[in-house]
Coordinates of C-alpha atoms and ligand atoms in Angstrom, one line a residue:
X523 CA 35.7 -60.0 -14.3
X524 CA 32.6 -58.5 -12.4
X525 CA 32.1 -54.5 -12.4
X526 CA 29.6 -52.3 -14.9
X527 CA 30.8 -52.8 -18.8
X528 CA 32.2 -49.8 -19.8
X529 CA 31.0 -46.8 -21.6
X530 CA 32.5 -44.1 -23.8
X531 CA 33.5 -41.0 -23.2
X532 CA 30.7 -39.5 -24.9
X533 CA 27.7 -41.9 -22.5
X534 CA 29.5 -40.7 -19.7
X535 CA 29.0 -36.7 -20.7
X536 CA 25.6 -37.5 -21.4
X537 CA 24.6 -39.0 -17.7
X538 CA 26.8 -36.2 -16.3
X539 CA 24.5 -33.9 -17.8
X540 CA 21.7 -35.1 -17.3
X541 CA 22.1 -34.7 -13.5
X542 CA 22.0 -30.9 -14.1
X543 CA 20.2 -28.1 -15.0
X544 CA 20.6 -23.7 -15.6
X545 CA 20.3 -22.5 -12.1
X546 CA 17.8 -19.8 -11.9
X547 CA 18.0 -16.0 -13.6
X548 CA 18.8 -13.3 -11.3
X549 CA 19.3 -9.5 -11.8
X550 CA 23.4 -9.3 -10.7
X551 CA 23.8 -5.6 -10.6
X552 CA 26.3 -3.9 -13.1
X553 CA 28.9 -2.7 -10.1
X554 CA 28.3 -4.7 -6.7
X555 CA 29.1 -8.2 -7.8
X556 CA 31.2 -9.3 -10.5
X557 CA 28.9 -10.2 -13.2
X558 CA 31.9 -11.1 -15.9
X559 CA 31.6 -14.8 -17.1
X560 CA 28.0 -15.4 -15.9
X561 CA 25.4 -16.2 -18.6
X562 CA 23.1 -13.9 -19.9
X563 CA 19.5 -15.6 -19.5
X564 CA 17.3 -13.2 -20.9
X565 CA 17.5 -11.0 -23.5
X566 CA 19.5 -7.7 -22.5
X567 CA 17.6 -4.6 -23.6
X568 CA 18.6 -0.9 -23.9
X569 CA 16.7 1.5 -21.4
X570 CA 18.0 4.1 -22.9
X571 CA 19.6 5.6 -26.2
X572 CA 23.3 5.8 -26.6
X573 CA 24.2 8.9 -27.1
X574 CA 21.6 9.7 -24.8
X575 CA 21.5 13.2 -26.4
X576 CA 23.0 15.0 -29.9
X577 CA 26.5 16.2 -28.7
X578 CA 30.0 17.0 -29.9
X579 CA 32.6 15.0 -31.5
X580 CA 35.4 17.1 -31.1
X581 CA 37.0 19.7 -29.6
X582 CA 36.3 22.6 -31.1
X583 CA 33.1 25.2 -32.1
X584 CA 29.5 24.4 -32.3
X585 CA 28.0 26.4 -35.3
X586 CA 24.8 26.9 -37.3
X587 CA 25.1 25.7 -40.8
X588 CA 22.9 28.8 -41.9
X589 CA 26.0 30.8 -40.5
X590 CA 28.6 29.7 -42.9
X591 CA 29.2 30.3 -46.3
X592 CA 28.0 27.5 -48.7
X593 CA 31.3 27.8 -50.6
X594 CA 33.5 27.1 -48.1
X595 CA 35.2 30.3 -48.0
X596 CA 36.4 31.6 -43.9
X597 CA 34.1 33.8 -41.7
X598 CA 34.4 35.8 -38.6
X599 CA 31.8 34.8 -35.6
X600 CA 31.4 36.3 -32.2
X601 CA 32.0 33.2 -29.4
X602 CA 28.7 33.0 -27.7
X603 CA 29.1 30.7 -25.1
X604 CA 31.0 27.8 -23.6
X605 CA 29.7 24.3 -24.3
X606 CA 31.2 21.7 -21.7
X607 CA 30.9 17.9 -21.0
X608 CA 27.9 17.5 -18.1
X609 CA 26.7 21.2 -18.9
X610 CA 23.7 21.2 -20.6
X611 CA 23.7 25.0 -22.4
X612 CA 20.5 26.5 -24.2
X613 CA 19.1 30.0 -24.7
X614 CA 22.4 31.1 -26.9
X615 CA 19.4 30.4 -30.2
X616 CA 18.3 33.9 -29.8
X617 CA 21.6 35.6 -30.5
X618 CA 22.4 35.3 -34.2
X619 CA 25.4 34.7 -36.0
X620 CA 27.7 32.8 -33.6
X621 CA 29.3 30.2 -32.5
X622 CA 29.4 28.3 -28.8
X623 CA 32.6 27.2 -27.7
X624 CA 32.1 23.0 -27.0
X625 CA 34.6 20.2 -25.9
X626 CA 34.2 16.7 -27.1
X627 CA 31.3 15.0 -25.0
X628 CA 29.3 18.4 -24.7
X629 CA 25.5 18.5 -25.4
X630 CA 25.1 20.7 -28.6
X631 CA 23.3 23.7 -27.8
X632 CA 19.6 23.6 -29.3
X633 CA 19.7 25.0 -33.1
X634 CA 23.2 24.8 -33.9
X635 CA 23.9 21.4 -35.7
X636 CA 27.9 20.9 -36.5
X637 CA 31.0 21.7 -34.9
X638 CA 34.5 22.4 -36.3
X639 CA 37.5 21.0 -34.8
X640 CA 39.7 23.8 -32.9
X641 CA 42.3 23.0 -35.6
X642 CA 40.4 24.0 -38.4
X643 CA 40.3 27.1 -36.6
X644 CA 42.1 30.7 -36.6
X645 CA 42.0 29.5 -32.5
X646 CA 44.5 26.4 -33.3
X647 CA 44.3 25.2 -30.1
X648 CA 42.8 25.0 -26.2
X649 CA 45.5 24.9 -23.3
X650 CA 44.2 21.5 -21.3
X651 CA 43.4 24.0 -17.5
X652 CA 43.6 27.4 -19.2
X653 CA 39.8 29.5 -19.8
X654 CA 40.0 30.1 -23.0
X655 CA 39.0 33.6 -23.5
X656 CA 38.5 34.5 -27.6
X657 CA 36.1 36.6 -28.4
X658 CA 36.1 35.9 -32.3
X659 CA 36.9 32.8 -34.1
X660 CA 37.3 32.8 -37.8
X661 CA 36.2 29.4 -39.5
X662 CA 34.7 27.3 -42.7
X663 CA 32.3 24.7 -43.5
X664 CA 33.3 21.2 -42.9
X665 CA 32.7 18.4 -44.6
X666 CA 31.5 16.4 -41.9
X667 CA 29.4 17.7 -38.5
X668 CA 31.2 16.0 -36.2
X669 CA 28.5 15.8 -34.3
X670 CA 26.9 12.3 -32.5
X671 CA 23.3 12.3 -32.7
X672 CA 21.3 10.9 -30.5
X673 CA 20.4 7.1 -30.4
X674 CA 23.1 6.6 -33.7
X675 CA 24.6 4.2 -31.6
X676 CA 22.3 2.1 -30.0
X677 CA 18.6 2.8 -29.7
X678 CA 16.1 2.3 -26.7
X679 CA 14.7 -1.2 -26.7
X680 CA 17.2 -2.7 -28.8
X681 CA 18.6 -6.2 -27.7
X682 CA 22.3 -5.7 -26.3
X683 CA 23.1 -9.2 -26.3
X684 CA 21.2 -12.3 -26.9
X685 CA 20.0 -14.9 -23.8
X686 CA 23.2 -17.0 -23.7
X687 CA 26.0 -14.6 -23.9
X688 CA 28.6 -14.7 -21.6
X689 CA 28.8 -11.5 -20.4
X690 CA 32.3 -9.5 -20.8
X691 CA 33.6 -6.2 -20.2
X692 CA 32.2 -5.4 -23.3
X693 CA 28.3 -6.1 -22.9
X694 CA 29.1 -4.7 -19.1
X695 CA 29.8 -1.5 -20.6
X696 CA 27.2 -1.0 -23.5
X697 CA 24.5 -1.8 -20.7
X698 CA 25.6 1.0 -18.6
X699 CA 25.8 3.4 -20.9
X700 CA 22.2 2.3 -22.6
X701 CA 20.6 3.2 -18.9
X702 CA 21.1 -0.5 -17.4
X703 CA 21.6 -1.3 -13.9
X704 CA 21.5 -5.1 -13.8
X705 CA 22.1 -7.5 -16.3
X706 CA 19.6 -10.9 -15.9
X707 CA 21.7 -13.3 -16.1
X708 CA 22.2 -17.1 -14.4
X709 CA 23.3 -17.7 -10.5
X710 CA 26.8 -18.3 -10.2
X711 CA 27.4 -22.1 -9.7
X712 CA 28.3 -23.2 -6.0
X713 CA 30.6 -26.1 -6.3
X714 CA 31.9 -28.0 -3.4
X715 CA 35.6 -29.7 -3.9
X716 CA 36.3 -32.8 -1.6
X717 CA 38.9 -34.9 -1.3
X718 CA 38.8 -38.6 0.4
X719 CA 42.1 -40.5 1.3
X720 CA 43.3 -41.3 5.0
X721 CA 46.3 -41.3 3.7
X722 CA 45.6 -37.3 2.8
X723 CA 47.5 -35.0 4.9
X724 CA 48.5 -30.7 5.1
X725 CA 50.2 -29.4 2.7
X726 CA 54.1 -29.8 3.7
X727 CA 53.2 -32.9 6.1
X728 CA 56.1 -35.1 6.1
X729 CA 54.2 -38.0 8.5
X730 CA 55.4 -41.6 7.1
X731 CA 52.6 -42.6 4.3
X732 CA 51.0 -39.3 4.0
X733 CA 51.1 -37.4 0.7
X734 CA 49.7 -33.7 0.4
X735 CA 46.1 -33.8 -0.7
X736 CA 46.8 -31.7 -3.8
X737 CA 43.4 -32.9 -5.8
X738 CA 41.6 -30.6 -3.8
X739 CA 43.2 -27.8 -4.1
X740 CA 43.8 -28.1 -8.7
X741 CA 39.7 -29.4 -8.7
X742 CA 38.9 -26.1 -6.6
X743 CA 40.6 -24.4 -9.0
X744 CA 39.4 -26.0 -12.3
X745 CA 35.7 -25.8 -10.9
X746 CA 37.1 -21.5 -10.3
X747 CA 38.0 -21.7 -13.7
X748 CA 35.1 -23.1 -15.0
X749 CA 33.3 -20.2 -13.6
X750 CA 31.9 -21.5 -10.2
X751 CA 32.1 -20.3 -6.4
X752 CA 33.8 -22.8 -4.9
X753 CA 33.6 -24.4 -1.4
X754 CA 36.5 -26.1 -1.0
X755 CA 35.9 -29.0 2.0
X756 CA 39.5 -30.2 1.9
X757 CA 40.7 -34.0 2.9
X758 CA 37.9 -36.5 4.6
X759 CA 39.0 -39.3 5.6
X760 CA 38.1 -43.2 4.1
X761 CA 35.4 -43.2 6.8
X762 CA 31.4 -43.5 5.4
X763 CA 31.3 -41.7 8.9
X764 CA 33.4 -39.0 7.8
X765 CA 32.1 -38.7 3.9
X766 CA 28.2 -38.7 5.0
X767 CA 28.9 -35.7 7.2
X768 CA 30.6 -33.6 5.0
X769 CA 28.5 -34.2 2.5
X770 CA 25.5 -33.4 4.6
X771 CA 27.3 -30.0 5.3
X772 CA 27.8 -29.0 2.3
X773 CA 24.5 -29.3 0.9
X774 CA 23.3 -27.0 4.0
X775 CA 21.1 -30.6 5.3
X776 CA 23.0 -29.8 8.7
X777 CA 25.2 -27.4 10.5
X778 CA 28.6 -29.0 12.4
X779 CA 32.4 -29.0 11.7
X780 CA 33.7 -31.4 9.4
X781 CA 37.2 -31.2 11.5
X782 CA 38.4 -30.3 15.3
X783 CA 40.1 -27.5 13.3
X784 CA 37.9 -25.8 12.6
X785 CA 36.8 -25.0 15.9
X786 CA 38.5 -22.1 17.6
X787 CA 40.2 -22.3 21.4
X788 CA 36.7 -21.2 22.5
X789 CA 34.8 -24.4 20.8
X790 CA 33.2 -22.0 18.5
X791 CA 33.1 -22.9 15.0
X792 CA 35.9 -20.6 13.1
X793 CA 34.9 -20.8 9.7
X794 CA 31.6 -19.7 8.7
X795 CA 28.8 -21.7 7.8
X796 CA 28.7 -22.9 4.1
X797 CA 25.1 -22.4 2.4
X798 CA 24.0 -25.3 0.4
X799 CA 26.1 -26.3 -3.0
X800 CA 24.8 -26.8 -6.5
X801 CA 27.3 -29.5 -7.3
X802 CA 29.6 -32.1 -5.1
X803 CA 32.7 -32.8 -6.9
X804 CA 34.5 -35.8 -4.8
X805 CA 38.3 -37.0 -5.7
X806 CA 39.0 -40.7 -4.4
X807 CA 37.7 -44.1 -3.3
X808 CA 35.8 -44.8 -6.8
X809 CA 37.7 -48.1 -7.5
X810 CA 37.8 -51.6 -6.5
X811 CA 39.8 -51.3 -3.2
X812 CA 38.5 -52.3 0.5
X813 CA 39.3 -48.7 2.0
X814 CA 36.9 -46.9 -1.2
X815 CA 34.6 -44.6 0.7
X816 CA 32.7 -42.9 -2.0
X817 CA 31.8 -46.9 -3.4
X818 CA 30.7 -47.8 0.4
X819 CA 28.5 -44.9 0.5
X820 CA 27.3 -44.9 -2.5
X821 CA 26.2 -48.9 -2.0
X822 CA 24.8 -48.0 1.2
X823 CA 21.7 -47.0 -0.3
X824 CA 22.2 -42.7 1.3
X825 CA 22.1 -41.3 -2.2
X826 CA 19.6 -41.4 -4.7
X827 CA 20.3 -42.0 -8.7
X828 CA 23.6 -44.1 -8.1
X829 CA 25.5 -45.0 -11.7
X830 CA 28.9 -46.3 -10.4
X831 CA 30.6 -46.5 -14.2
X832 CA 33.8 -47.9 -15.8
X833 CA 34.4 -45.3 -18.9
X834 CA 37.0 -46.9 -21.6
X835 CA 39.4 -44.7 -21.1
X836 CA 42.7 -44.1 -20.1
X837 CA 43.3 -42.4 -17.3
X838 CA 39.9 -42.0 -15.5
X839 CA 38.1 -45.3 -15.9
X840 CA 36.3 -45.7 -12.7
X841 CA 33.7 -43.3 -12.1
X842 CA 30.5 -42.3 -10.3
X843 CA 27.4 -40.0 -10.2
X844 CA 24.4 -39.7 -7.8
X845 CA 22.1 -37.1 -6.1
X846 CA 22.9 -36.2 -2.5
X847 CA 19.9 -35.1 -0.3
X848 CA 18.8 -33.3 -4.5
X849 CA 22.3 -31.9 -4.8
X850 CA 24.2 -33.5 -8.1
X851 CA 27.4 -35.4 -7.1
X852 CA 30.1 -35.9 -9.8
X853 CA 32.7 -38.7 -7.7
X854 CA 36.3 -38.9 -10.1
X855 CA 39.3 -41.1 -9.5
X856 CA 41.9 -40.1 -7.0
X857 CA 45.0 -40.2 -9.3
X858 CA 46.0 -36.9 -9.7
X859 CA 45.9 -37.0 -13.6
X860 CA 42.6 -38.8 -13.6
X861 CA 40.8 -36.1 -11.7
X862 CA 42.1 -33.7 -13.4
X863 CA 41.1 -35.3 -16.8
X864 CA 37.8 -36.6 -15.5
X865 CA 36.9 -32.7 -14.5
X866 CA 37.5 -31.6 -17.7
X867 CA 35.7 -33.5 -19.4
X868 CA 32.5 -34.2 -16.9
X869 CA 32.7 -31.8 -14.2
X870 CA 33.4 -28.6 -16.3
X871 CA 30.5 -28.8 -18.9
X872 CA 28.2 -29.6 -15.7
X873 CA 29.5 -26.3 -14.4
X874 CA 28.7 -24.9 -17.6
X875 CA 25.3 -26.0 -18.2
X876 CA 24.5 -25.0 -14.3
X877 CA 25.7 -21.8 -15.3
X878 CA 23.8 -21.8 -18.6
X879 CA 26.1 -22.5 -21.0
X880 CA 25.2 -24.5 -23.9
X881 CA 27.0 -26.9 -26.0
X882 CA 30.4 -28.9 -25.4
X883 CA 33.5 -26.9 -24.2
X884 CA 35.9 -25.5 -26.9
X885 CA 37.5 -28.0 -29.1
X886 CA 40.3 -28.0 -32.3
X887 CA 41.8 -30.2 -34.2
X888 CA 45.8 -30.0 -34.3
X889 CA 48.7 -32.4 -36.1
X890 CA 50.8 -34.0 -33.7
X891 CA 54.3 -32.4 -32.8
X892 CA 55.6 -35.7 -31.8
X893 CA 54.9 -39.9 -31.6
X894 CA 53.2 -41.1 -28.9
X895 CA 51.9 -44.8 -27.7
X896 CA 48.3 -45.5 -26.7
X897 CA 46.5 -47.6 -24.7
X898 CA 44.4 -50.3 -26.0
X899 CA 40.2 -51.0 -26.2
X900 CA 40.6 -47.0 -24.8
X901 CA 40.2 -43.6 -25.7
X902 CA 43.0 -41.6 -24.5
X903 CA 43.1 -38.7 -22.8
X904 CA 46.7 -37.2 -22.7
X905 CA 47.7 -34.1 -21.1
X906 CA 49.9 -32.2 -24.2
X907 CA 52.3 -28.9 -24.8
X908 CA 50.8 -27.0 -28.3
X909 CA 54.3 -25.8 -29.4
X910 CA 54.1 -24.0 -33.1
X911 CA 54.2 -27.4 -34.7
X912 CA 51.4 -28.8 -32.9
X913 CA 51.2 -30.8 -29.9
X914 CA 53.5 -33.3 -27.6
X915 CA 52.9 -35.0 -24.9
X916 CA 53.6 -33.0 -21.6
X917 CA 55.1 -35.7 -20.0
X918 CA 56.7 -39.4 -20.9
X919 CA 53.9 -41.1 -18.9
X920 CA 50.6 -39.6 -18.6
X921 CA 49.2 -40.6 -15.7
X922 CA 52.6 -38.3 -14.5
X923 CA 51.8 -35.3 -12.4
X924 CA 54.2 -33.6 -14.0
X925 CA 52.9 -33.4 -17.3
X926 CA 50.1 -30.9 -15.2
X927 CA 52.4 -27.8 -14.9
X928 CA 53.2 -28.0 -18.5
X929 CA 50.2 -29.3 -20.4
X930 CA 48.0 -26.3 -21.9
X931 CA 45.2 -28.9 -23.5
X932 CA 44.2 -32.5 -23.6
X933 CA 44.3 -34.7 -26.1
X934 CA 41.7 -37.0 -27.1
X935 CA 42.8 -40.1 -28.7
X936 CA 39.9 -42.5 -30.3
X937 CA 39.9 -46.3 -28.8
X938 CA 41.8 -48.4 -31.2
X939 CA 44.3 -46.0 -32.0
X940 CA 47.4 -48.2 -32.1
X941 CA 49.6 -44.8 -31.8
X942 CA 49.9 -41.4 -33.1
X943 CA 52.7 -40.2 -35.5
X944 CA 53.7 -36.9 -36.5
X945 CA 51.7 -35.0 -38.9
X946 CA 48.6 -36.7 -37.1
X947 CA 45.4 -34.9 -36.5
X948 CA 44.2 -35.2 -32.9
X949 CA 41.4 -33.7 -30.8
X950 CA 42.4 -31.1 -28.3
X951 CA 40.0 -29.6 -25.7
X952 CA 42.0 -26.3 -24.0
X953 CA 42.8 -26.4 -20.2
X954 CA 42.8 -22.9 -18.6
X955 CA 39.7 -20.2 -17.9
X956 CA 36.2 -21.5 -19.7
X957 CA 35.0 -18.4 -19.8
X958 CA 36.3 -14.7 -21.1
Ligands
LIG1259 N1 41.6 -53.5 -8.4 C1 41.5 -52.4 -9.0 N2 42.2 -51.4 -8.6 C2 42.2 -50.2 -9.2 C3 41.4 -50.0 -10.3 C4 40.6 -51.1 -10.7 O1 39.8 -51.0 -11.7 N3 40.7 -52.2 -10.1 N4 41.4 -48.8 -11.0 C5 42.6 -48.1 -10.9 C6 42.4 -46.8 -11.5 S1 42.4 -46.8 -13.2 C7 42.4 -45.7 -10.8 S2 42.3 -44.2 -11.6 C8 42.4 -45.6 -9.3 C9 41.3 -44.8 -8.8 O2 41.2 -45.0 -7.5 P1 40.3 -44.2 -6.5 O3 39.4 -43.3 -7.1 O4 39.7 -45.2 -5.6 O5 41.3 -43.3 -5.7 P2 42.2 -43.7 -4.5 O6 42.4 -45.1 -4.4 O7 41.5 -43.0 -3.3 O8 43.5 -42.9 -4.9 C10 44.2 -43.3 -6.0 C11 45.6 -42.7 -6.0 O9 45.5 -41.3 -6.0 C12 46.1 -40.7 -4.8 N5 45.2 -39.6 -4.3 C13 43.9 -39.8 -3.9 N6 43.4 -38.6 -3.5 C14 44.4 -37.7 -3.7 C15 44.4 -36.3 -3.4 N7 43.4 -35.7 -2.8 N8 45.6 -35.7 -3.7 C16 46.6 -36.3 -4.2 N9 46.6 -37.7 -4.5 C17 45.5 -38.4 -4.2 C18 46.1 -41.8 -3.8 O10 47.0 -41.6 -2.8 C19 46.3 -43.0 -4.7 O11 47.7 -43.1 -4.9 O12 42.3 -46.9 -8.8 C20 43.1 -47.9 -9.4 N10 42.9 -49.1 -8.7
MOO1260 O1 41.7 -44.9 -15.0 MO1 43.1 -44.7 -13.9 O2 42.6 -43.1 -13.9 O3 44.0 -45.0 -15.4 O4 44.7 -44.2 -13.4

């Protein structure tokens, strides 16, 4: 038997990731683009205190400690002056006793330094819309000031969140408030999703030997999922021709339509031009048959750093890698099941390290709901439902595309595993979003 002796799951990782690195740190502004998922590159620091200044807690009075009685006991003060959200209010220092009138949010007037809740209050209440119009308010000392100083929160200079974070509503929101614009954090990856197969036709086709090139469309949306832009190319046919040309597009090396369609009536080109991609992920023509285009053009000496690779495993043994004109290509099997399993395990932590992620995607270990067979001198990758007893196969075979709809994780079965029985402890790695 000729071909390359095969390597683990684990090898295969390794050369995937060594094909790429974090793309650059760029300043994504907090409210044009959409900087949830991305990776924080560089340490996020506050510009700015939160609170930004000493103001109220509540609804209710602002009031001089010197004012009130140290025992507690009620007393009558003139209402000075109305305290609002976005209204700074000074010069009410001079006038002595009194209180200022201040709703939750409101800078506190210079010298007073608590405030009493309307409810502790002879007032009892504000009417949401109606001016309140008191002209006396008869109150005691609290126990607390209710009153948020300045900077308690978070102070100016302080680090946010930590060069790879993946940035969430959360961190989103404490930079806003502490004075950021920007957050500094990795490019989005550009991926490019292409599928090869003459036999690949539109979705609904019904021409004899045809079948709907669905790979496409689930790797565009794992790559999505895994936190990249994605330009999705679509079908090319098993024609080095064909391949070499759309590859050469998507990397930006040159500037024509892959397809008559996508030229409009005119002749002009109806799609817009696609910049240059940080990845190629390609589905099909990696195995031993005469009509393999990604094999032909990867033997005809076009791209650079070619490892064609047999990984023991089961589905998703034949593979590839290589450089195209500098741009990483990640080649998996055409099989529907094999792609998607080869994605997850290769393609998505390439996405992730492009986008500065570190480390291997999430993994658990979870007892097995059910038996299940596996294959031999393989690991196995199997497609599996986690019910609340663990999890089950998602389908009787697993090279089955219908195991995909169901199957919420992957399960990774050592080589030499005769079979799994219930009770059994198994690797999982989670399908679904990478990223919050
Ligand atoms: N002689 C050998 N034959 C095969 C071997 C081998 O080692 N020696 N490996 C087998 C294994 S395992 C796999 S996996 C497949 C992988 O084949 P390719 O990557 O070359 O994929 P294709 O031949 O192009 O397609 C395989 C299968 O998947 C269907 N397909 C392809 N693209 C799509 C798509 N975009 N959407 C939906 N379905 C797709 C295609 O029609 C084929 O049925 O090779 C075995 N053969
Ligand atoms: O390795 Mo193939 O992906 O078993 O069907």
């Amino acid at each position: 038997m000729t071909g390359p002796t095969p390597r683990t799951i684990a090898e295969h990782v390794t050369a995937t990731l060594a094909l790429v690195r974090p793309l650059e740190v760029i300043d994504v502004p907090l409210d044009a683009a959409d900087p949830i998922g991305l990776v924080v590159g560089r340490d996020v620091v506050a510009a700015a205190p939160v609170p930004a200044f000493d103001n109220s807690a509540m609804d209710g009075y602002a009031v001089r400690s010197a004012d009130l009685p140290d025992d507690g006991t009620d007393v009558t003060l003139p209402v000075l002056a109305d305290a609002r959200p976005g209204h700074p209010l000074d010069a009410v220092g001079a006038q002595h006793p009194g209180v200022v009138r201040i709703m939750t949010g409101a800078p506190l007037p210079d010298g007073f330094d608590a405030v009493v809740p309307v409810e502790r209050t002879s007032t009892g209440r504000f009417v949401a819309g109606r001016p309140t119009t008191e002209r006396t308010v008869t109150l005691g000392r609290q126990r607390r000031d209710h009153v948020r100083r300045a900077g308690t929160d978070i102070t100016a200079g302080e680090v946010l969140a930590d060069s790879g974070t993946t940035v969430g509503p959360g961190l989103v929101a404490a930079a806003a408030a502490a004075g950021l614009t920007a957050l500094p954090v990795h490019r989005r990856p550009r991926v490019a999703v292409l599928s090869t197969g003459t036999e690949l036709a539109g979705l609904g086709s019904t021409a004899p030997g045809t079948i709907p090139d669905s790979n496409s469309l689930m790797l565009a949306a794992l790559a999505r999922q895994a936190g990249a832009d994605v330009v999705r190319v679509g079908a090319v046919p098993d024609a080095a021709d064909s391949l070499t040309t759309a590859l050469d597009r998507v990397v930006g090396a040159i500037s024509v339509p892959i397809h008559a369609a996508e030229r409009d009536d005119s002749g002009q080109v109806s799609r817009p031009q696609h910049p240059g991609v940080d990845l190629i992920v390609t589905s099909g023509g990696v195995s031993a048959g005469a009509s393999d285009v990604v094999r032909e053009v990867l033997a005809s000496g076009a791209a650079d750093g070619v490892d064609v690779a047999a990984v023991a495993m089961r589905p998703g043994r034949p593979q590839a890698l290589a450089t195209w004109r500098g741009v990483p290509w990640i080649a998996v099997p055409g099989n529907p099941v094999s792609a998607l399993v080869s994605f997850a395990l290769f393609a998505r932590p390439a996405v992730g390290r492009l986008a500065g992620r570190d480390g291997p995607p999430p993994a658990s270990t979870v007892r097995a709901a059910s038996a299940w067979s596996c294959p031999p001198h393989a690991e196995q990758v199997l497609p599996v439902v986690t019910g609340p007893d663990g999890v089950t196969p998602a389908a009787r075979d697993g090279h089955h595309l219908s195991a995909l709809p169901r199957a919420d994780a992957l399960a990774v079965v050592p080589a030499g595993t005769l079979g799994v029985a219930v009770g059994d402890e198994v690797t999982v790695h989670p399908l679904g979003a990478w990223c919050p």
